[in-house]
Backbone as JSON Lines, residues from 0, in Angstrom:
{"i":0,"aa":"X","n":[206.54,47.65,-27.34],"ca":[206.34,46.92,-28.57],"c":[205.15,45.98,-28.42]}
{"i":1,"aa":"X","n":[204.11,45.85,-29.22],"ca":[202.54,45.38,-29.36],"c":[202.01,45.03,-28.29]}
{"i":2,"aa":"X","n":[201.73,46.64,-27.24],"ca":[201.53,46.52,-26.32],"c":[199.86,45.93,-25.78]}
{"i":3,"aa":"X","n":[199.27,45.83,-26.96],"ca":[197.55,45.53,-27.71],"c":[197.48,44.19,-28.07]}
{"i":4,"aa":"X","n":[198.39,43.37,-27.97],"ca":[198.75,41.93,-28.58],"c":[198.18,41.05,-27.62]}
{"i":5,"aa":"X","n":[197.21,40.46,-27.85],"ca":[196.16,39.12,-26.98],"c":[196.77,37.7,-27.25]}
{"i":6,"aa":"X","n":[197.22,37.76,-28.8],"ca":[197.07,36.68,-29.0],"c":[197.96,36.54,-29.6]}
{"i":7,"aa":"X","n":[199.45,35.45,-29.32],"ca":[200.45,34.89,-29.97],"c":[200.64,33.05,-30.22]}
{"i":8,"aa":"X","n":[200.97,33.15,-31.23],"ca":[201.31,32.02,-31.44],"c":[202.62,31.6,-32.65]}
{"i":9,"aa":"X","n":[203.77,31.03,-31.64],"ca":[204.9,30.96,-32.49],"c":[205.09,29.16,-32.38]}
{"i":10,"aa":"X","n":[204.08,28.24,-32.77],"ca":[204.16,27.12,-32.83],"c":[205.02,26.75,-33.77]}
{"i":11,"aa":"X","n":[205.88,25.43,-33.51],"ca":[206.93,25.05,-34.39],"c":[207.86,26.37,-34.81]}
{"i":12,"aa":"X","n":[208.48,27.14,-33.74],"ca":[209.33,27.63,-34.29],"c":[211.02,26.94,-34.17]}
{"i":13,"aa":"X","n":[211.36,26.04,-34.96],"ca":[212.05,25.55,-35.3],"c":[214.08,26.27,-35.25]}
{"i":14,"aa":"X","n":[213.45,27.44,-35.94],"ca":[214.79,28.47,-36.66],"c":[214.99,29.31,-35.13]}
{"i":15,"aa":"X","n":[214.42,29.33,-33.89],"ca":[214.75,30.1,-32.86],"c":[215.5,29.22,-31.73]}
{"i":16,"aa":"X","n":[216.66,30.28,-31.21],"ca":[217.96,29.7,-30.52],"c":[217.39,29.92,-28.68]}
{"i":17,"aa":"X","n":[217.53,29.41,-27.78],"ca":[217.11,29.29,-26.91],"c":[217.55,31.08,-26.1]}
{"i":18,"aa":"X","n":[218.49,31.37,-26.46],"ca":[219.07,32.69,-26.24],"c":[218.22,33.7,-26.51]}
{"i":19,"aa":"X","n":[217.77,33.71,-28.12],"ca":[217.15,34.44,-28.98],"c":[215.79,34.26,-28.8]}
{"i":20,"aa":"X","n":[215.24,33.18,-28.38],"ca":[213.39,33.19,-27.72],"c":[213.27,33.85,-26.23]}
{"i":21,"aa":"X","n":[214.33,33.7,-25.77],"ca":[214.23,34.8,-24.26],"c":[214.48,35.86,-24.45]}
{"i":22,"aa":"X","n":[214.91,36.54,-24.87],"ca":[215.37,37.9,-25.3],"c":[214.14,38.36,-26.09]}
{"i":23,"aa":"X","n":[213.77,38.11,-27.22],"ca":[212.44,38.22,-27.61],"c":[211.38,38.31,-27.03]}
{"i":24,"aa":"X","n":[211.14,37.33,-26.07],"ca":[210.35,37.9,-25.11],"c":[210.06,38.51,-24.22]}
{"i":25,"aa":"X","n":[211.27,38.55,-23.21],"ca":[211.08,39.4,-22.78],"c":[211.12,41.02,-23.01]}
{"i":26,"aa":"X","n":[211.72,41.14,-24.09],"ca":[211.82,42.59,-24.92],"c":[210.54,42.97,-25.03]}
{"i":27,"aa":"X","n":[209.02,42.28,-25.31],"ca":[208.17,42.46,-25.95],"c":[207.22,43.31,-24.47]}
{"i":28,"aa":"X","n":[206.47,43.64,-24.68],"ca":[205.36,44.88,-23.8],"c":[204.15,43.63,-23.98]}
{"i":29,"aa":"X","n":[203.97,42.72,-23.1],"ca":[202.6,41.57,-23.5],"c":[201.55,41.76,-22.58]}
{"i":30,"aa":"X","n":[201.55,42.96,-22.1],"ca":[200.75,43.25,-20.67],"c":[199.11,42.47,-20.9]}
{"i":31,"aa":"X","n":[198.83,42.61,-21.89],"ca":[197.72,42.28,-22.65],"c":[197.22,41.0,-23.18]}
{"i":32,"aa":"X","n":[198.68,40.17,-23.11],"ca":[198.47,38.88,-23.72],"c":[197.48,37.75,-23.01]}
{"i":33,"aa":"X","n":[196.38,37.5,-23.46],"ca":[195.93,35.86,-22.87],"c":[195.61,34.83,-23.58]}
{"i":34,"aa":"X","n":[197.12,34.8,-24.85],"ca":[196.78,33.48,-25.21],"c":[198.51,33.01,-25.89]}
{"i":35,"aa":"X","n":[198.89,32.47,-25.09],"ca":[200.59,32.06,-26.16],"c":[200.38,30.62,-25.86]}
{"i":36,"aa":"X","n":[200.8,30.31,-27.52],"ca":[201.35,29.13,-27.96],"c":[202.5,28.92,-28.63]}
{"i":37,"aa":"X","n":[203.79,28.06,-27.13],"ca":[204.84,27.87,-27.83],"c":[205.59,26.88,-28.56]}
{"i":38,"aa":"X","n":[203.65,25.76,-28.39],"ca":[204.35,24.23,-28.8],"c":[205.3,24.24,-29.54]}
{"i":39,"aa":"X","n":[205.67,23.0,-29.6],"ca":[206.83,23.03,-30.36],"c":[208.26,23.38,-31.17]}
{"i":40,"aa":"X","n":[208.74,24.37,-29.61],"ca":[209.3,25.03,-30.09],"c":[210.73,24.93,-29.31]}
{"i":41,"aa":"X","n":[211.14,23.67,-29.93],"ca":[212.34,22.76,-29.28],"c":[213.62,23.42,-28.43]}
{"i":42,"aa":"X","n":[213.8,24.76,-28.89],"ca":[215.17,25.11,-28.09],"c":[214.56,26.17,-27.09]}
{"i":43,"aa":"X","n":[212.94,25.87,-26.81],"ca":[212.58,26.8,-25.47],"c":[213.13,26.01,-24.06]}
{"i":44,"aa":"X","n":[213.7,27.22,-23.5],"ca":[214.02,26.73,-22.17],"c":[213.13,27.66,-20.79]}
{"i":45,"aa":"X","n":[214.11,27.13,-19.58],"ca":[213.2,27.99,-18.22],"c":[213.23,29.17,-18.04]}
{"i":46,"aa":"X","n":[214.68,29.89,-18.98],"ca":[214.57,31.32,-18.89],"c":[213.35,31.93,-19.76]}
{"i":47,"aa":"X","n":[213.27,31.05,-20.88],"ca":[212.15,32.24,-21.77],"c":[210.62,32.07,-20.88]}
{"i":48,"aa":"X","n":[210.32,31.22,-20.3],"ca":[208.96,30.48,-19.34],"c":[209.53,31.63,-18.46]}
{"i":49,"aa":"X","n":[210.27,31.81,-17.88],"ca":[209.97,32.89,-16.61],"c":[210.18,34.37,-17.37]}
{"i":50,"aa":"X","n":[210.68,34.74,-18.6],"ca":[210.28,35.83,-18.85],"c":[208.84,35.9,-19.29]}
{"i":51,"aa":"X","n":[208.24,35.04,-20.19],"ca":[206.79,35.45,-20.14],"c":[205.9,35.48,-19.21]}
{"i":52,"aa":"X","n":[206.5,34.41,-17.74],"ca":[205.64,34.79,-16.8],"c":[205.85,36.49,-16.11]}
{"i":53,"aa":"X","n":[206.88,36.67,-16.08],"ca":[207.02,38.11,-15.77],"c":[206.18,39.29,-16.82]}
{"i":54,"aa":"X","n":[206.35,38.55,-18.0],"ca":[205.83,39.91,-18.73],"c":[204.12,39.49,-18.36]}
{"i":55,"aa":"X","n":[203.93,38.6,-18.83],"ca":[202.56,38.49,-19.08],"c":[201.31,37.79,-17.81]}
{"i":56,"aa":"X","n":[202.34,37.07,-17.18],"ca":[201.52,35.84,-16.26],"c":[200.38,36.21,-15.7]}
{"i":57,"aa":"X","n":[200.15,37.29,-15.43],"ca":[199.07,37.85,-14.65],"c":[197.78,38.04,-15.57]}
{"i":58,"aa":"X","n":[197.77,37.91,-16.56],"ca":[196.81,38.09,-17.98],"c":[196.68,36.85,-18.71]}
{"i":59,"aa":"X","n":[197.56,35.52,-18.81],"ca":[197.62,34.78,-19.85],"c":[196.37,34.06,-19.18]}
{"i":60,"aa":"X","n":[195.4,33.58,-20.14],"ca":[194.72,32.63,-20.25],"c":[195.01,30.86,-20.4]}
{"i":61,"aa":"X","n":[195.39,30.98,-21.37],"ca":[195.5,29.88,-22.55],"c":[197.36,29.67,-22.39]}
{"i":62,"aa":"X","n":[198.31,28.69,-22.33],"ca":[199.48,28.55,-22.29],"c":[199.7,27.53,-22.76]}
{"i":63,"aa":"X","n":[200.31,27.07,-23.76],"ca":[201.01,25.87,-24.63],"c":[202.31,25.52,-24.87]}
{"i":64,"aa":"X","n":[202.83,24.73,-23.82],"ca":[204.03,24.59,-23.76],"c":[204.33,23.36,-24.37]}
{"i":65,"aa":"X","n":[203.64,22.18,-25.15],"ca":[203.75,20.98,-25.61],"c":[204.61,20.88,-26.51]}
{"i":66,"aa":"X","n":[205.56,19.94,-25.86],"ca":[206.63,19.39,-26.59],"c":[207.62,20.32,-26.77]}
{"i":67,"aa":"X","n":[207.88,21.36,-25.99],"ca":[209.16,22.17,-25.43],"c":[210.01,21.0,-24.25]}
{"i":68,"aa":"X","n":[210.64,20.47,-24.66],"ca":[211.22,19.37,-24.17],"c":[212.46,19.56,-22.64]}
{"i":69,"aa":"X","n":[212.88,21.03,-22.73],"ca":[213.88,21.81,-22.27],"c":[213.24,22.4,-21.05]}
{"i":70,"aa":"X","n":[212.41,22.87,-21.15],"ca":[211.24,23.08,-19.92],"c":[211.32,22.08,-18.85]}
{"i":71,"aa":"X","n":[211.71,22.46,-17.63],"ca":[211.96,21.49,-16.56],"c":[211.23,22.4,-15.25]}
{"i":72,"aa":"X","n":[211.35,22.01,-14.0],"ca":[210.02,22.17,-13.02],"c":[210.69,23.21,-12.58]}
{"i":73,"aa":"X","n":[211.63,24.11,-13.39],"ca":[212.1,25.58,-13.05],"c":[211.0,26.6,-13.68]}
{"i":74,"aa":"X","n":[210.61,26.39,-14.76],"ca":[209.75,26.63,-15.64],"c":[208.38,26.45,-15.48]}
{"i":75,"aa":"X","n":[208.42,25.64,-14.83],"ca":[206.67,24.81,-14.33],"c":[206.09,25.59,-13.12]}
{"i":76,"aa":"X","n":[207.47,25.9,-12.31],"ca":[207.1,26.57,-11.29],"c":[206.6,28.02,-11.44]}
{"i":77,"aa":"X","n":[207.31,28.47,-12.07],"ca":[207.62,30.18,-12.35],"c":[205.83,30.05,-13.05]}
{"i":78,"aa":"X","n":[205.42,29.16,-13.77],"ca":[203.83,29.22,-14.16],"c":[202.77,29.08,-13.08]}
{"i":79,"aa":"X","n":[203.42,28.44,-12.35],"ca":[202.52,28.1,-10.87],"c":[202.49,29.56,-10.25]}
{"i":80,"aa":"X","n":[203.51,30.01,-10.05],"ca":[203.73,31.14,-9.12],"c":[202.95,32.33,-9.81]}
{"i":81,"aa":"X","n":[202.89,33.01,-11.03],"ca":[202.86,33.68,-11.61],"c":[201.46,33.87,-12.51]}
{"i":82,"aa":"X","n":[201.27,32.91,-12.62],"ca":[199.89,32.67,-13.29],"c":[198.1,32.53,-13.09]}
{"i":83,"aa":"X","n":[198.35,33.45,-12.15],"ca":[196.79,32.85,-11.47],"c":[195.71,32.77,-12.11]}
{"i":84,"aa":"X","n":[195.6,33.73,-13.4],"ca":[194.66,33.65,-14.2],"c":[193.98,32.56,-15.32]}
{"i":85,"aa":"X","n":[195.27,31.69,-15.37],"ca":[195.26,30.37,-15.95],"c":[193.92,29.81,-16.51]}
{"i":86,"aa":"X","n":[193.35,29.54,-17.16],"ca":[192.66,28.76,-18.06],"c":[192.79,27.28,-18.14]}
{"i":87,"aa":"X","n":[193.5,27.16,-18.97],"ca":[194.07,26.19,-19.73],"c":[195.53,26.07,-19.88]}
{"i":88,"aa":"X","n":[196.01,24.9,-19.71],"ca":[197.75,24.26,-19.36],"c":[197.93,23.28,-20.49]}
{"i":89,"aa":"X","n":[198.81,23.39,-21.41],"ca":[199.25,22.51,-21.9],"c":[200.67,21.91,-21.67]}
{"i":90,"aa":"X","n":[200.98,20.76,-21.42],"ca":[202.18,20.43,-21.25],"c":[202.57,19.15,-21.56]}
{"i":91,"aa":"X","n":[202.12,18.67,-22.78],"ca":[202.04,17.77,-23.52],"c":[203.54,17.15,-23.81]}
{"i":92,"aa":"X","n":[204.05,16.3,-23.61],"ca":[205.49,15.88,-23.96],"c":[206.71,16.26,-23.09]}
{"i":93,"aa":"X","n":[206.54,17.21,-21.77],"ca":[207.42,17.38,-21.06],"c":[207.91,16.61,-20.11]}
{"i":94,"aa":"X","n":[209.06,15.39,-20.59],"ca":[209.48,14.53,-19.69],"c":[210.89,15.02,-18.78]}
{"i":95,"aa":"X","n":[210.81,16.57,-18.44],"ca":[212.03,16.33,-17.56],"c":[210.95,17.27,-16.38]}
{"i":96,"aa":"X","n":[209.73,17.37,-16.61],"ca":[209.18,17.84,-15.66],"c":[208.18,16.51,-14.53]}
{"i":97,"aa":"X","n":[209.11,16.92,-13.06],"ca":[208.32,16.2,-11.89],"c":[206.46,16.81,-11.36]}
{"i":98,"aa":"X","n":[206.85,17.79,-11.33],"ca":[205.9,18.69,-10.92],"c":[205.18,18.88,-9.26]}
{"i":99,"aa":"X","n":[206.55,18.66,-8.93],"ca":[206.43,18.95,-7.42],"c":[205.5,19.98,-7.0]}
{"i":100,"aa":"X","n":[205.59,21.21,-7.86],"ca":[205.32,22.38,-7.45],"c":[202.93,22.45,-8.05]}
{"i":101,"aa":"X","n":[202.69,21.16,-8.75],"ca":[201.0,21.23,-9.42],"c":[200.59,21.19,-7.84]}
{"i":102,"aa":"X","n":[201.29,20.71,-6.69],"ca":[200.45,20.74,-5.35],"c":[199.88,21.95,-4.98]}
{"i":103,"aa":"X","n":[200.28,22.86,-5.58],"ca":[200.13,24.43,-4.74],"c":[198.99,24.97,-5.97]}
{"i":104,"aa":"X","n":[198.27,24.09,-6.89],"ca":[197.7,24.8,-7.57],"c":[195.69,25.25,-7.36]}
{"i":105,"aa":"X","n":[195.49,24.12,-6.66],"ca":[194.31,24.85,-6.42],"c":[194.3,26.09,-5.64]}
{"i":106,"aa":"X","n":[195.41,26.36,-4.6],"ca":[195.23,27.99,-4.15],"c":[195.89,28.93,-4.93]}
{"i":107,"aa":"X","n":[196.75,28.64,-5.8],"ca":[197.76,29.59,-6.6],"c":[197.18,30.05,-8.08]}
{"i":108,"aa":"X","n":[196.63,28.94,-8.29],"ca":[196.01,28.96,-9.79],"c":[194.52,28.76,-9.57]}
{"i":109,"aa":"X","n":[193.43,29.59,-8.71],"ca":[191.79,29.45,-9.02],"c":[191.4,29.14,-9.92]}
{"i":110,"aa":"X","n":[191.63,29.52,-11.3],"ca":[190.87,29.38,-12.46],"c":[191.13,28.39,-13.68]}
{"i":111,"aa":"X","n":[192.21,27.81,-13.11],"ca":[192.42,26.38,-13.66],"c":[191.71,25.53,-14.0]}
{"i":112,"aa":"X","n":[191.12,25.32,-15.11],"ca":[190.14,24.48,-15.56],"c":[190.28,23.45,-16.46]}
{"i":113,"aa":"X","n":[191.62,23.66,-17.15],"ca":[192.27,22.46,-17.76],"c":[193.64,21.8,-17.9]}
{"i":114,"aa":"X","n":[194.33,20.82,-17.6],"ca":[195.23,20.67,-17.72],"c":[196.02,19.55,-18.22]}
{"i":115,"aa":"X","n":[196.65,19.81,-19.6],"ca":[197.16,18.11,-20.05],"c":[198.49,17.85,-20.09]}
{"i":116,"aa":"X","n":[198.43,16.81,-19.43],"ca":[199.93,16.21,-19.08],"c":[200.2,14.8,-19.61]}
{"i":117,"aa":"X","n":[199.66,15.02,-21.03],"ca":[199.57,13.39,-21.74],"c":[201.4,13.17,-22.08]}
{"i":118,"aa":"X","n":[201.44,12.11,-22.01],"ca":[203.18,12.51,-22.08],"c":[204.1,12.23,-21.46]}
{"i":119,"aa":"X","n":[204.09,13.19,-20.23],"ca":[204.57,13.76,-18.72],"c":[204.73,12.89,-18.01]}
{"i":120,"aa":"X","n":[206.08,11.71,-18.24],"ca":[205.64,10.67,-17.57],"c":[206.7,10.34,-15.98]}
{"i":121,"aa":"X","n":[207.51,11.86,-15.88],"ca":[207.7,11.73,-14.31],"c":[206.55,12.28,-13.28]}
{"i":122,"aa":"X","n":[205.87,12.58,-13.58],"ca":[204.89,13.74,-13.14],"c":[204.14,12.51,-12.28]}
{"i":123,"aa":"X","n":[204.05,12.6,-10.34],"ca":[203.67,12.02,-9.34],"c":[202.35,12.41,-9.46]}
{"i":124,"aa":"X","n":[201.54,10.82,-9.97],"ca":[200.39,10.67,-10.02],"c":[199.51,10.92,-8.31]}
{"i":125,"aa":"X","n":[199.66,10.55,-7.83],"ca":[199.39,11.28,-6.04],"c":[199.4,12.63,-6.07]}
{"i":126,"aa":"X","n":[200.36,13.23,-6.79],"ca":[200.22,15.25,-6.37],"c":[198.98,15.43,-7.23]}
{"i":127,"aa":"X","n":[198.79,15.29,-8.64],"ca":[197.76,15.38,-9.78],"c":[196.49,14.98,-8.79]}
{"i":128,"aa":"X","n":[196.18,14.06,-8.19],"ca":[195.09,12.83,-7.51],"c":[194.5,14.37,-6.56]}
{"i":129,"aa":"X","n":[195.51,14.69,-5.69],"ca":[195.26,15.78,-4.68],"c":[194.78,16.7,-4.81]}
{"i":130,"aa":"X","n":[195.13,17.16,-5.94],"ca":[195.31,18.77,-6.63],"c":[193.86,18.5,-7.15]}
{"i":131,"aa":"X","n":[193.12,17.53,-7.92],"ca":[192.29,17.42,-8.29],"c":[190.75,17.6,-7.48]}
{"i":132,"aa":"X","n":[191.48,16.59,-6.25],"ca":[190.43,16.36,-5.16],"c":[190.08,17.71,-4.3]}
{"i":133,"aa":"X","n":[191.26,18.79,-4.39],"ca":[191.4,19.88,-3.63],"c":[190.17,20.66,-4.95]}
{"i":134,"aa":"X","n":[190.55,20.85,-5.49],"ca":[190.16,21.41,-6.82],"c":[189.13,20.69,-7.82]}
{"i":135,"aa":"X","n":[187.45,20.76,-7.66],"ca":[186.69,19.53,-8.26],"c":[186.54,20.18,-9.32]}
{"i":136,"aa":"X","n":[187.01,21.44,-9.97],"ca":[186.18,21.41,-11.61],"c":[187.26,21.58,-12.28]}
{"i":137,"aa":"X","n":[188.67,20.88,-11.56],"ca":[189.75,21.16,-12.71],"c":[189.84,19.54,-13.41]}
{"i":138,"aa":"X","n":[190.06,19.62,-14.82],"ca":[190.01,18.11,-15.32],"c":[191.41,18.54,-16.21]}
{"i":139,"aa":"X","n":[192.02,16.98,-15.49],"ca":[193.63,16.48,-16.11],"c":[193.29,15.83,-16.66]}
{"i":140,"aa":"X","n":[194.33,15.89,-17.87],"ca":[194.36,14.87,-18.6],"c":[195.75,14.25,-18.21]}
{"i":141,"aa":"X","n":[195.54,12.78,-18.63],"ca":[197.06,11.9,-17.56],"c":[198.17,11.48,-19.12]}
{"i":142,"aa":"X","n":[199.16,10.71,-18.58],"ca":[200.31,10.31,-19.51],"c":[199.52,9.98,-20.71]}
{"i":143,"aa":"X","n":[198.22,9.01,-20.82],"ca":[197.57,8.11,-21.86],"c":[196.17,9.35,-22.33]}
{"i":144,"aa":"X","n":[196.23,10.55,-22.34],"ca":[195.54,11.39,-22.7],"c":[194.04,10.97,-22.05]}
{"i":145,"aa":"X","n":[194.14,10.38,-21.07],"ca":[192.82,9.76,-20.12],"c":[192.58,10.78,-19.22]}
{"i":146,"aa":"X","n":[191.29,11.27,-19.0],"ca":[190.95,11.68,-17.66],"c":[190.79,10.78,-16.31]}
{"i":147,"aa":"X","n":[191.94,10.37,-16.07],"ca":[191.98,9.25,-15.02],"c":[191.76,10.3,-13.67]}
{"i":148,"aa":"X","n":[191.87,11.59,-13.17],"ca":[191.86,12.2,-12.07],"c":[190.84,12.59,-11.98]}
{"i":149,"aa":"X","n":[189.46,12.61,-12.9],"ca":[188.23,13.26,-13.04],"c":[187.48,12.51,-12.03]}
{"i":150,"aa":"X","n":[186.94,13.92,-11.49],"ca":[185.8,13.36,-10.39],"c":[184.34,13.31,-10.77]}
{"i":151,"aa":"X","n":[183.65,13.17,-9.7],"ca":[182.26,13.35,-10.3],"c":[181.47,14.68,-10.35]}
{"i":152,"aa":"X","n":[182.1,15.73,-10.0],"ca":[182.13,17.24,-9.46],"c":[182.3,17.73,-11.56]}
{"i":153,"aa":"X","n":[183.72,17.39,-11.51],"ca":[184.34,17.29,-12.76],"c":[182.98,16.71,-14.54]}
{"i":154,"aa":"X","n":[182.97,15.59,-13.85],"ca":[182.03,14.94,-14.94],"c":[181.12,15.47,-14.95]}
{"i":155,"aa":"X","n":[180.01,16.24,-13.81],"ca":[179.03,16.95,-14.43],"c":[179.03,18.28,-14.85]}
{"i":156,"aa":"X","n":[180.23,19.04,-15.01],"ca":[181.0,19.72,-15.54],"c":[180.93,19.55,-17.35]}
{"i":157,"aa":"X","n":[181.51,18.72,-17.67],"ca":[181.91,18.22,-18.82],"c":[180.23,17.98,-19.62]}
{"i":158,"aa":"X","n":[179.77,17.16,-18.88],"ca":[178.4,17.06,-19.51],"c":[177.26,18.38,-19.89]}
């Protein structure tokens, strides 16, 4: 089923049961996908995050998990592990995520080039600091939507 499908976006889906967004996805053929957006889509949990990393992780670009509130560092991980192709991270509003597991991302995730964790306010400012320093052209964004981890590697990047 839309085995040609690049690009999804089920933002604010409101009317979907945490049961019924995993099952959905993983039902779906996303071999192809590199771009899902699930902001806002309150009853997502870690099972539907590890079925799209299974279906898709190896292809997704672009990932928007902001303000999926249910998402915890079961979920965070399974993106770490799974995702190397990574782009861009959104994870805007996820306060039950620590993110023990962002340490492993400059070797797990190469192509990491953005990541916002405005919000995210268990998330150990020291692992982010590391990950950054390991990694100079990835730019975080912090709890206050600040690039407080940006280096100078980073900034002439941006410019």
């Amino acid at each position: 089923m839309l085995p040609a499908l690049q690009k999804l976006c089920l933002r604010k889906g409101q009317g979907f049961t945490a049961n019924g967004l995993a099952m959905f996805l993983s039902s779906l053929n996303l071999k192809l996908l590199h771009h899902l957006d699930l902001s806002e889509c309150a009853s997502l949990q870690d099972n539907a995050v590890q079925a799209v990393t299974q279906q898709c992780g190896s292809c997704l670009k672009t990932l928007n998990l902001s303000w999926c509130w249910d998402v915890t560092d079961v979920g965070l991980t399974a993106i770490v592990d799974k995702c190397s192709r990574l782009k861009e991270l959104h994870l805007v509003g996820l306060h039950r995520v620590m993110g023990s597991c962002l340490d492993r991302i400059p070797e797990e995730m190469p192509c990491l080039k953005h990541m916002d964790l405005q919000q995210c306010n268990l998330i150990n400012d020291a692992i982010i600091e590391d990950a950054v320093r390991r990694k100079p052209d990835l730019v975080v964004l912090n709890y206050y939507g600040r690039c407080s981890y940006i280096n100078n590697t980073s900034k002439r990047l941006i410019r």
